[in-house]
């Protein structure tokens, strides 16, 4: 009987040692070069597949080459565009508008989300309205924006904020709604009330959902900004005006090159949000294999 208990105890200890070894192995940091390669090869594969599919469509003769040029025509134009000082001035203006508009959307959307999530009266009154605003096409706001602010920077920022703020508010509301009740009870037991309860308990617990709302809010802000720069031409060179003028002169290769630039900026910002998301999951012990 004693031998049997010792064997069981030894088996349990071996299992625990195996789990500890597995955890230590999983926690080891990858070589930086391996991490860079593991992040780049899926993107490179997707780019190559997209270029191949694009070239096949062009070779099929579906549209004339001057209407739909292939990668061999667009890639040289792309590098010509990014090599000019005018292009970087346009990028600087567009990113300035994007960051200012997104910051205002975070401030407004976060405030609205915090208030609505904590009051059932406000939730009944404005919950559906926030969702309705989120689903409303941002381009529909431009006639009103132009009437209110004329052709100005304010008109563009107005639409960017309206496009992004509802998603950010809904992200925070959803995060608060899915805060585990046991955490709320623990906070109440520890005496957390009012702003302290919100700051030290609810906000950290709702952070993953709030970051998802920020990511979606950025996507809406970026789309709204591109639409605004195409519609509201106020004399300053931006990415949207580069796209507009290349269309006006029927320079399809340059137009597609600018579209690729817009796509690349969107992917880069998405990668930044991915870094934040992985940091949160790492802090919470929710890393996926390959992260």
PDB file of C-alpha atoms in Angstrom:
ATOM      1  CA  UNK A   1       0.000   0.000   0.000  1.00  0.00           C
ATOM      2  CA  UNK A   2       2.831   2.350   0.928  1.00  0.00           C
ATOM      3  CA  UNK A   3       4.699   1.468  -2.268  1.00  0.00           C
ATOM      4  CA  UNK A   4       1.575   2.153  -4.301  1.00  0.00           C
ATOM      5  CA  UNK A   5       1.143   5.595  -2.707  1.00  0.00           C
ATOM      6  CA  UNK A   6       4.809   6.390  -3.342  1.00  0.00           C
ATOM      7  CA  UNK A   7       4.450   5.383  -6.984  1.00  0.00           C
ATOM      8  CA  UNK A   8       1.379   7.602  -7.347  1.00  0.00           C
ATOM      9  CA  UNK A   9       3.188  10.472  -5.632  1.00  0.00           C
ATOM     10  CA  UNK A  10       6.184  10.002  -7.909  1.00  0.00           C
ATOM     11  CA  UNK A  11       3.917   9.943 -10.970  1.00  0.00           C
ATOM     12  CA  UNK A  12       2.228  13.186  -9.942  1.00  0.00           C
ATOM     13  CA  UNK A  13       5.592  14.837  -9.340  1.00  0.00           C
ATOM     14  CA  UNK A  14       6.820  13.748 -12.778  1.00  0.00           C
ATOM     15  CA  UNK A  15       3.652  15.184 -14.362  1.00  0.00           C
ATOM     16  CA  UNK A  16       4.119  18.475 -12.514  1.00  0.00           C
ATOM     17  CA  UNK A  17       7.771  18.585 -13.549  1.00  0.00           C
ATOM     18  CA  UNK A  18       6.727  17.967 -17.152  1.00  0.00           C
ATOM     19  CA  UNK A  19       4.182  20.779 -17.019  1.00  0.00           C
ATOM     20  CA  UNK A  20       6.780  23.115 -15.485  1.00  0.00           C
ATOM     21  CA  UNK A  21       9.240  22.240 -18.234  1.00  0.00           C
ATOM     22  CA  UNK A  22       6.568  22.826 -20.872  1.00  0.00           C
ATOM     23  CA  UNK A  23       5.698  26.210 -19.367  1.00  0.00           C
ATOM     24  CA  UNK A  24       9.360  27.227 -19.210  1.00  0.00           C
ATOM     25  CA  UNK A  25       9.876  26.159 -22.815  1.00  0.00           C
ATOM     26  CA  UNK A  26       6.796  28.073 -23.960  1.00  0.00           C
ATOM     27  CA  UNK A  27       7.931  31.150 -22.055  1.00  0.00           C
ATOM     28  CA  UNK A  28      11.319  31.341 -23.745  1.00  0.00           C
ATOM     29  CA  UNK A  29      11.693  34.308 -26.023  1.00  0.00           C
ATOM     30  CA  UNK A  30      12.245  33.613 -29.688  1.00  0.00           C
ATOM     31  CA  UNK A  31      15.280  34.787 -31.550  1.00  0.00           C
ATOM     32  CA  UNK A  32      14.539  38.319 -32.883  1.00  0.00           C
ATOM     33  CA  UNK A  33      15.306  37.231 -36.456  1.00  0.00           C
ATOM     34  CA  UNK A  34      12.898  34.307 -36.120  1.00  0.00           C
ATOM     35  CA  UNK A  35      10.208  36.633 -34.787  1.00  0.00           C
ATOM     36  CA  UNK A  36      10.723  39.060 -37.690  1.00  0.00           C
ATOM     37  CA  UNK A  37      10.629  36.253 -40.233  1.00  0.00           C
ATOM     38  CA  UNK A  38       7.510  34.681 -38.688  1.00  0.00           C
ATOM     39  CA  UNK A  39       5.800  38.081 -38.920  1.00  0.00           C
ATOM     40  CA  UNK A  40       6.954  38.852 -42.466  1.00  0.00           C
ATOM     41  CA  UNK A  41       6.518  35.621 -44.382  1.00  0.00           C
ATOM     42  CA  UNK A  42       2.692  35.507 -44.210  1.00  0.00           C
ATOM     43  CA  UNK A  43       2.544  39.125 -45.433  1.00  0.00           C
ATOM     44  CA  UNK A  44       5.042  38.450 -48.204  1.00  0.00           C
ATOM     45  CA  UNK A  45       3.097  35.365 -49.281  1.00  0.00           C
ATOM     46  CA  UNK A  46      -0.154  37.339 -49.399  1.00  0.00           C
ATOM     47  CA  UNK A  47       1.526  40.081 -51.454  1.00  0.00           C
ATOM     48  CA  UNK A  48       2.918  37.588 -53.971  1.00  0.00           C
ATOM     49  CA  UNK A  49      -0.440  35.833 -54.328  1.00  0.00           C
ATOM     50  CA  UNK A  50      -2.207  39.174 -54.809  1.00  0.00           C
ATOM     51  CA  UNK A  51       0.298  40.324 -57.439  1.00  0.00           C
ATOM     52  CA  UNK A  52       0.004  37.014 -59.293  1.00  0.00           C
ATOM     53  CA  UNK A  53      -3.806  37.187 -59.279  1.00  0.00           C
ATOM     54  CA  UNK A  54      -3.698  40.815 -60.432  1.00  0.00           C
ATOM     55  CA  UNK A  55      -1.330  39.953 -63.295  1.00  0.00           C
ATOM     56  CA  UNK A  56      -3.539  37.028 -64.373  1.00  0.00           C
ATOM     57  CA  UNK A  57      -6.583  39.320 -64.519  1.00  0.00           C
ATOM     58  CA  UNK A  58      -4.640  41.785 -66.685  1.00  0.00           C
ATOM     59  CA  UNK A  59      -3.331  39.030 -68.975  1.00  0.00           C
ATOM     60  CA  UNK A  60      -6.866  37.705 -69.414  1.00  0.00           C
ATOM     61  CA  UNK A  61      -7.729  40.861 -71.362  1.00  0.00           C
ATOM     62  CA  UNK A  62     -10.752  41.629 -69.215  1.00  0.00           C
ATOM     63  CA  UNK A  63      -9.996  45.359 -69.517  1.00  0.00           C
ATOM     64  CA  UNK A  64      -7.654  47.365 -71.712  1.00  0.00           C
ATOM     65  CA  UNK A  65      -4.175  47.947 -70.213  1.00  0.00           C
ATOM     66  CA  UNK A  66      -4.737  51.705 -69.979  1.00  0.00           C
ATOM     67  CA  UNK A  67      -7.866  51.053 -67.891  1.00  0.00           C
ATOM     68  CA  UNK A  68      -6.369  48.328 -65.694  1.00  0.00           C
ATOM     69  CA  UNK A  69      -2.548  48.320 -65.831  1.00  0.00           C
ATOM     70  CA  UNK A  70      -0.679  45.395 -64.344  1.00  0.00           C
ATOM     71  CA  UNK A  71       1.911  45.238 -61.571  1.00  0.00           C
ATOM     72  CA  UNK A  72       4.753  45.706 -64.061  1.00  0.00           C
ATOM     73  CA  UNK A  73       3.362  49.141 -64.963  1.00  0.00           C
ATOM     74  CA  UNK A  74       2.215  50.187 -61.480  1.00  0.00           C
ATOM     75  CA  UNK A  75       5.237  49.159 -59.367  1.00  0.00           C
ATOM     76  CA  UNK A  76       7.693  51.589 -61.087  1.00  0.00           C
ATOM     77  CA  UNK A  77       5.135  54.398 -60.751  1.00  0.00           C
ATOM     78  CA  UNK A  78       4.717  53.500 -57.071  1.00  0.00           C
ATOM     79  CA  UNK A  79       8.434  54.031 -56.404  1.00  0.00           C
ATOM     80  CA  UNK A  80       8.409  57.239 -58.438  1.00  0.00           C
ATOM     81  CA  UNK A  81       5.557  58.600 -56.317  1.00  0.00           C
ATOM     82  CA  UNK A  82       7.112  57.728 -52.938  1.00  0.00           C
ATOM     83  CA  UNK A  83      10.432  59.265 -54.007  1.00  0.00           C
ATOM     84  CA  UNK A  84       8.975  62.776 -54.319  1.00  0.00           C
ATOM     85  CA  UNK A  85       8.888  65.372 -51.555  1.00  0.00           C
ATOM     86  CA  UNK A  86       5.322  66.258 -52.484  1.00  0.00           C
ATOM     87  CA  UNK A  87       4.203  62.767 -51.590  1.00  0.00           C
ATOM     88  CA  UNK A  88       5.675  62.917 -48.082  1.00  0.00           C
ATOM     89  CA  UNK A  89       4.113  66.334 -47.494  1.00  0.00           C
ATOM     90  CA  UNK A  90       0.778  64.787 -48.501  1.00  0.00           C
ATOM     91  CA  UNK A  91       1.311  61.846 -46.128  1.00  0.00           C
ATOM     92  CA  UNK A  92       2.206  64.217 -43.274  1.00  0.00           C
ATOM     93  CA  UNK A  93      -0.991  66.250 -43.764  1.00  0.00           C
ATOM     94  CA  UNK A  94      -3.198  63.162 -44.039  1.00  0.00           C
ATOM     95  CA  UNK A  95      -1.707  61.510 -40.949  1.00  0.00           C
ATOM     96  CA  UNK A  96      -2.038  64.764 -39.005  1.00  0.00           C
ATOM     97  CA  UNK A  97      -5.724  64.882 -39.850  1.00  0.00           C
ATOM     98  CA  UNK A  98      -6.104  61.194 -39.009  1.00  0.00           C
ATOM     99  CA  UNK A  99      -4.401  61.457 -35.610  1.00  0.00           C
ATOM    100  CA  UNK A 100      -6.240  64.636 -34.580  1.00  0.00           C
ATOM    101  CA  UNK A 101      -9.603  63.228 -35.673  1.00  0.00           C
ATOM    102  CA  UNK A 102      -8.961  59.865 -34.017  1.00  0.00           C
ATOM    103  CA  UNK A 103      -7.817  61.511 -30.766  1.00  0.00           C
ATOM    104  CA  UNK A 104     -11.001  63.576 -30.648  1.00  0.00           C
ATOM    105  CA  UNK A 105     -13.046  60.448 -31.410  1.00  0.00           C
ATOM    106  CA  UNK A 106     -11.344  58.561 -28.552  1.00  0.00           C
ATOM    107  CA  UNK A 107     -12.050  61.421 -26.141  1.00  0.00           C
ATOM    108  CA  UNK A 108     -15.684  61.812 -27.184  1.00  0.00           C
ATOM    109  CA  UNK A 109     -16.436  58.118 -27.723  1.00  0.00           C
ATOM    110  CA  UNK A 110     -14.708  57.073 -24.501  1.00  0.00           C
ATOM    111  CA  UNK A 111     -16.609  59.667 -22.479  1.00  0.00           C
ATOM    112  CA  UNK A 112     -19.962  58.681 -24.007  1.00  0.00           C
ATOM    113  CA  UNK A 113     -19.224  54.980 -23.541  1.00  0.00           C
ATOM    114  CA  UNK A 114     -18.261  55.483 -19.903  1.00  0.00           C
ATOM    115  CA  UNK A 115     -21.425  57.443 -19.135  1.00  0.00           C
ATOM    116  CA  UNK A 116     -23.801  55.149 -21.018  1.00  0.00           C
ATOM    117  CA  UNK A 117     -22.277  51.967 -19.573  1.00  0.00           C
ATOM    118  CA  UNK A 118     -22.885  53.198 -16.016  1.00  0.00           C
ATOM    119  CA  UNK A 119     -26.459  54.460 -16.399  1.00  0.00           C
ATOM    120  CA  UNK A 120     -29.390  52.321 -17.475  1.00  0.00           C
ATOM    121  CA  UNK A 121     -31.360  55.488 -18.260  1.00  0.00           C
ATOM    122  CA  UNK A 122     -28.710  56.705 -20.710  1.00  0.00           C
ATOM    123  CA  UNK A 123     -28.397  53.192 -22.128  1.00  0.00           C
ATOM    124  CA  UNK A 124     -32.137  53.030 -22.822  1.00  0.00           C
ATOM    125  CA  UNK A 125     -32.069  56.508 -24.331  1.00  0.00           C
ATOM    126  CA  UNK A 126     -28.880  56.398 -26.397  1.00  0.00           C
ATOM    127  CA  UNK A 127     -27.772  52.759 -26.748  1.00  0.00           C
ATOM    128  CA  UNK A 128     -29.602  52.123 -30.026  1.00  0.00           C
ATOM    129  CA  UNK A 129     -28.714  55.596 -31.294  1.00  0.00           C
ATOM    130  CA  UNK A 130     -24.981  54.900 -30.863  1.00  0.00           C
ATOM    131  CA  UNK A 131     -25.311  51.641 -32.782  1.00  0.00           C
ATOM    132  CA  UNK A 132     -27.309  53.400 -35.495  1.00  0.00           C
ATOM    133  CA  UNK A 133     -24.625  56.055 -35.859  1.00  0.00           C
ATOM    134  CA  UNK A 134     -21.996  53.336 -36.084  1.00  0.00           C
ATOM    135  CA  UNK A 135     -23.777  51.674 -39.019  1.00  0.00           C
ATOM    136  CA  UNK A 136     -24.434  54.938 -40.855  1.00  0.00           C
ATOM    137  CA  UNK A 137     -22.134  55.474 -43.881  1.00  0.00           C
ATOM    138  CA  UNK A 138     -19.746  58.281 -43.059  1.00  0.00           C
ATOM    139  CA  UNK A 139     -20.017  59.744 -46.541  1.00  0.00           C
ATOM    140  CA  UNK A 140     -23.665  60.570 -45.768  1.00  0.00           C
ATOM    141  CA  UNK A 141     -22.445  63.162 -43.243  1.00  0.00           C
ATOM    142  CA  UNK A 142     -20.506  65.222 -45.777  1.00  0.00           C
ATOM    143  CA  UNK A 143     -23.405  67.309 -47.166  1.00  0.00           C
ATOM    144  CA  UNK A 144     -24.225  68.411 -43.612  1.00  0.00           C
ATOM    145  CA  UNK A 145     -20.542  68.912 -42.759  1.00  0.00           C
ATOM    146  CA  UNK A 146     -20.022  71.151 -45.793  1.00  0.00           C
ATOM    147  CA  UNK A 147     -23.123  73.179 -44.908  1.00  0.00           C
ATOM    148  CA  UNK A 148     -21.932  73.618 -41.331  1.00  0.00           C
ATOM    149  CA  UNK A 149     -18.210  74.202 -41.895  1.00  0.00           C
ATOM    150  CA  UNK A 150     -17.902  74.995 -45.631  1.00  0.00           C
ATOM    151  CA  UNK A 151     -14.934  73.457 -47.450  1.00  0.00           C
ATOM    152  CA  UNK A 152     -12.556  73.391 -44.505  1.00  0.00           C
ATOM    153  CA  UNK A 153     -10.483  71.188 -42.228  1.00  0.00           C
ATOM    154  CA  UNK A 154     -13.313  71.278 -39.705  1.00  0.00           C
ATOM    155  CA  UNK A 155     -15.674  69.602 -42.179  1.00  0.00           C
ATOM    156  CA  UNK A 156     -13.247  66.701 -42.609  1.00  0.00           C
ATOM    157  CA  UNK A 157     -12.610  66.335 -38.867  1.00  0.00           C
ATOM    158  CA  UNK A 158     -16.364  66.486 -38.168  1.00  0.00           C
ATOM    159  CA  UNK A 159     -16.978  63.425 -40.339  1.00  0.00           C
ATOM    160  CA  UNK A 160     -13.900  61.574 -39.072  1.00  0.00           C
ATOM    161  CA  UNK A 161     -15.055  61.965 -35.469  1.00  0.00           C
ATOM    162  CA  UNK A 162     -18.628  60.928 -36.266  1.00  0.00           C
ATOM    163  CA  UNK A 163     -17.316  57.908 -38.137  1.00  0.00           C
ATOM    164  CA  UNK A 164     -15.044  56.676 -35.333  1.00  0.00           C
ATOM    165  CA  UNK A 165     -16.608  57.738 -32.012  1.00  0.00           C
ATOM    166  CA  UNK A 166     -19.632  55.356 -32.037  1.00  0.00           C
ATOM    167  CA  UNK A 167     -17.407  52.285 -32.517  1.00  0.00           C
ATOM    168  CA  UNK A 168     -15.146  53.378 -29.679  1.00  0.00           C
ATOM    169  CA  UNK A 169     -18.138  54.007 -27.408  1.00  0.00           C
ATOM    170  CA  UNK A 170     -19.668  50.623 -28.223  1.00  0.00           C
ATOM    171  CA  UNK A 171     -16.341  48.897 -27.595  1.00  0.00           C
ATOM    172  CA  UNK A 172     -16.148  50.344 -24.103  1.00  0.00           C
ATOM    173  CA  UNK A 173     -19.810  49.588 -23.389  1.00  0.00           C
ATOM    174  CA  UNK A 174     -19.368  45.958 -24.475  1.00  0.00           C
ATOM    175  CA  UNK A 175     -16.247  45.622 -22.345  1.00  0.00           C
ATOM    176  CA  UNK A 176     -18.047  46.924 -19.275  1.00  0.00           C
ATOM    177  CA  UNK A 177     -21.024  44.640 -19.932  1.00  0.00           C
ATOM    178  CA  UNK A 178     -18.765  41.570 -20.046  1.00  0.00           C
ATOM    179  CA  UNK A 179     -16.840  42.386 -16.880  1.00  0.00           C
ATOM    180  CA  UNK A 180     -17.080  39.198 -14.749  1.00  0.00           C
ATOM    181  CA  UNK A 181     -19.564  39.725 -11.885  1.00  0.00           C
ATOM    182  CA  UNK A 182     -17.142  38.125  -9.450  1.00  0.00           C
ATOM    183  CA  UNK A 183     -14.683  40.966 -10.066  1.00  0.00           C
ATOM    184  CA  UNK A 184     -17.383  43.497  -9.292  1.00  0.00           C
ATOM    185  CA  UNK A 185     -18.196  41.687  -6.042  1.00  0.00           C
ATOM    186  CA  UNK A 186     -14.509  41.570  -5.109  1.00  0.00           C
ATOM    187  CA  UNK A 187     -14.206  45.291  -5.800  1.00  0.00           C
ATOM    188  CA  UNK A 188     -17.248  45.989  -3.658  1.00  0.00           C
ATOM    189  CA  UNK A 189     -15.776  43.878  -0.850  1.00  0.00           C
ATOM    190  CA  UNK A 190     -12.514  45.819  -1.080  1.00  0.00           C
ATOM    191  CA  UNK A 191     -14.391  49.101  -0.815  1.00  0.00           C
ATOM    192  CA  UNK A 192     -13.920  50.298  -4.389  1.00  0.00           C
ATOM    193  CA  UNK A 193     -16.648  52.796  -5.208  1.00  0.00           C
ATOM    194  CA  UNK A 194     -17.237  55.640  -7.614  1.00  0.00           C
ATOM    195  CA  UNK A 195     -14.356  56.707  -9.832  1.00  0.00           C
ATOM    196  CA  UNK A 196     -11.855  54.414  -8.053  1.00  0.00           C
ATOM    197  CA  UNK A 197     -13.998  51.375  -8.897  1.00  0.00           C
ATOM    198  CA  UNK A 198     -14.148  52.455 -12.510  1.00  0.00           C
ATOM    199  CA  UNK A 199     -10.449  53.263 -12.781  1.00  0.00           C
ATOM    200  CA  UNK A 200      -8.944  50.276 -10.956  1.00  0.00           C
ATOM    201  CA  UNK A 201     -11.463  47.552 -11.801  1.00  0.00           C
ATOM    202  CA  UNK A 202     -13.851  48.181 -14.673  1.00  0.00           C
ATOM    203  CA  UNK A 203     -11.439  49.865 -17.125  1.00  0.00           C
ATOM    204  CA  UNK A 204      -8.705  47.193 -16.790  1.00  0.00           C
ATOM    205  CA  UNK A 205     -11.297  44.394 -17.102  1.00  0.00           C
ATOM    206  CA  UNK A 206     -12.853  45.939 -20.206  1.00  0.00           C
ATOM    207  CA  UNK A 207      -9.523  46.812 -21.838  1.00  0.00           C
ATOM    208  CA  UNK A 208      -9.477  43.986 -24.458  1.00  0.00           C
ATOM    209  CA  UNK A 209     -12.915  44.926 -25.769  1.00  0.00           C
ATOM    210  CA  UNK A 210     -12.049  48.633 -25.635  1.00  0.00           C
ATOM    211  CA  UNK A 211      -8.891  48.038 -27.721  1.00  0.00           C
ATOM    212  CA  UNK A 212     -11.025  46.144 -30.248  1.00  0.00           C
ATOM    213  CA  UNK A 213     -13.342  49.164 -30.356  1.00  0.00           C
ATOM    214  CA  UNK A 214     -10.358  51.469 -30.857  1.00  0.00           C
ATOM    215  CA  UNK A 215      -9.152  49.320 -33.740  1.00  0.00           C
ATOM    216  CA  UNK A 216     -12.558  49.377 -35.387  1.00  0.00           C
ATOM    217  CA  UNK A 217     -12.862  53.092 -34.694  1.00  0.00           C
ATOM    218  CA  UNK A 218      -9.551  53.708 -36.456  1.00  0.00           C
ATOM    219  CA  UNK A 219     -10.787  51.752 -39.483  1.00  0.00           C
ATOM    220  CA  UNK A 220     -13.907  53.947 -39.682  1.00  0.00           C
ATOM    221  CA  UNK A 221     -11.825  57.096 -39.128  1.00  0.00           C
ATOM    222  CA  UNK A 222      -9.410  56.177 -41.923  1.00  0.00           C
ATOM    223  CA  UNK A 223     -12.237  55.410 -44.358  1.00  0.00           C
ATOM    224  CA  UNK A 224     -14.022  58.630 -43.450  1.00  0.00           C
ATOM    225  CA  UNK A 225     -10.827  60.630 -43.912  1.00  0.00           C
ATOM    226  CA  UNK A 226     -10.163  59.196 -47.374  1.00  0.00           C
ATOM    227  CA  UNK A 227     -13.724  59.994 -48.431  1.00  0.00           C
ATOM    228  CA  UNK A 228     -13.361  63.498 -47.004  1.00  0.00           C
ATOM    229  CA  UNK A 229     -10.124  64.224 -48.819  1.00  0.00           C
ATOM    230  CA  UNK A 230     -11.727  63.120 -52.086  1.00  0.00           C
ATOM    231  CA  UNK A 231     -14.791  65.321 -51.571  1.00  0.00           C
ATOM    232  CA  UNK A 232     -13.388  68.334 -49.719  1.00  0.00           C
ATOM    233  CA  UNK A 233     -10.569  69.796 -51.816  1.00  0.00           C
ATOM    234  CA  UNK A 234      -9.162  72.813 -49.974  1.00  0.00           C
ATOM    235  CA  UNK A 235      -5.934  73.430 -51.870  1.00  0.00           C
ATOM    236  CA  UNK A 236      -3.574  71.465 -49.606  1.00  0.00           C
ATOM    237  CA  UNK A 237      -1.934  68.367 -51.043  1.00  0.00           C
ATOM    238  CA  UNK A 238      -2.948  65.168 -49.269  1.00  0.00           C
ATOM    239  CA  UNK A 239      -3.188  61.490 -50.108  1.00  0.00           C
ATOM    240  CA  UNK A 240      -6.825  61.943 -51.039  1.00  0.00           C
ATOM    241  CA  UNK A 241      -6.063  64.816 -53.406  1.00  0.00           C
ATOM    242  CA  UNK A 242      -3.281  62.764 -55.043  1.00  0.00           C
ATOM    243  CA  UNK A 243      -5.869  60.088 -55.715  1.00  0.00           C
ATOM    244  CA  UNK A 244      -8.385  62.669 -56.938  1.00  0.00           C
ATOM    245  CA  UNK A 245      -6.026  64.394 -59.380  1.00  0.00           C
ATOM    246  CA  UNK A 246      -4.651  61.131 -60.790  1.00  0.00           C
ATOM    247  CA  UNK A 247      -8.236  60.128 -61.532  1.00  0.00           C
ATOM    248  CA  UNK A 248      -8.972  63.502 -63.117  1.00  0.00           C
ATOM    249  CA  UNK A 249      -6.086  63.119 -65.585  1.00  0.00           C
ATOM    250  CA  UNK A 250      -6.864  59.410 -66.169  1.00  0.00           C
ATOM    251  CA  UNK A 251      -3.445  58.315 -64.887  1.00  0.00           C
ATOM    252  CA  UNK A 252      -4.598  54.874 -63.794  1.00  0.00           C
ATOM    253  CA  UNK A 253      -1.143  53.596 -62.877  1.00  0.00           C
ATOM    254  CA  UNK A 254      -0.574  56.478 -60.441  1.00  0.00           C
ATOM    255  CA  UNK A 255      -4.115  56.152 -59.105  1.00  0.00           C
ATOM    256  CA  UNK A 256      -3.585  52.471 -58.281  1.00  0.00           C
ATOM    257  CA  UNK A 257      -0.162  53.292 -56.789  1.00  0.00           C
ATOM    258  CA  UNK A 258      -1.807  55.789 -54.412  1.00  0.00           C
ATOM    259  CA  UNK A 259      -4.462  53.201 -53.540  1.00  0.00           C
ATOM    260  CA  UNK A 260      -1.680  50.748 -52.654  1.00  0.00           C
ATOM    261  CA  UNK A 261      -0.118  53.410 -50.422  1.00  0.00           C
ATOM    262  CA  UNK A 262      -3.440  53.875 -48.616  1.00  0.00           C
ATOM    263  CA  UNK A 263      -3.619  50.101 -48.133  1.00  0.00           C
ATOM    264  CA  UNK A 264      -0.048  49.940 -46.797  1.00  0.00           C
ATOM    265  CA  UNK A 265      -0.704  52.684 -44.237  1.00  0.00           C
ATOM    266  CA  UNK A 266      -3.811  50.826 -43.089  1.00  0.00           C
ATOM    267  CA  UNK A 267      -1.825  47.594 -42.680  1.00  0.00           C
ATOM    268  CA  UNK A 268       0.948  49.340 -40.731  1.00  0.00           C
ATOM    269  CA  UNK A 269      -1.530  50.881 -38.293  1.00  0.00           C
ATOM    270  CA  UNK A 270      -3.228  47.493 -37.928  1.00  0.00           C
ATOM    271  CA  UNK A 271       0.163  46.027 -36.990  1.00  0.00           C
ATOM    272  CA  UNK A 272       0.517  48.665 -34.264  1.00  0.00           C
ATOM    273  CA  UNK A 273      -2.856  47.679 -32.837  1.00  0.00           C
ATOM    274  CA  UNK A 274      -1.698  44.064 -33.063  1.00  0.00           C
ATOM    275  CA  UNK A 275       1.315  44.884 -30.881  1.00  0.00           C
ATOM    276  CA  UNK A 276      -0.980  46.428 -28.255  1.00  0.00           C
ATOM    277  CA  UNK A 277      -3.343  43.452 -28.437  1.00  0.00           C
ATOM    278  CA  UNK A 278      -0.502  40.937 -27.997  1.00  0.00           C
ATOM    279  CA  UNK A 279       0.855  42.925 -25.053  1.00  0.00           C
ATOM    280  CA  UNK A 280      -2.549  42.783 -23.357  1.00  0.00           C
ATOM    281  CA  UNK A 281      -2.922  39.051 -24.010  1.00  0.00           C
ATOM    282  CA  UNK A 282       0.611  38.452 -22.721  1.00  0.00           C
ATOM    283  CA  UNK A 283      -0.190  40.377 -19.537  1.00  0.00           C
ATOM    284  CA  UNK A 284      -3.346  38.298 -19.091  1.00  0.00           C
ATOM    285  CA  UNK A 285      -1.613  35.007 -19.925  1.00  0.00           C
ATOM    286  CA  UNK A 286      -3.628  34.499 -23.105  1.00  0.00           C
ATOM    287  CA  UNK A 287      -0.802  34.164 -25.651  1.00  0.00           C
ATOM    288  CA  UNK A 288      -1.535  32.031 -28.674  1.00  0.00           C
ATOM    289  CA  UNK A 289       0.987  29.627 -30.169  1.00  0.00           C
ATOM    290  CA  UNK A 290       3.194  31.555 -32.585  1.00  0.00           C
ATOM    291  CA  UNK A 291       2.773  34.961 -30.899  1.00  0.00           C
TER     292      UNK A 291
END
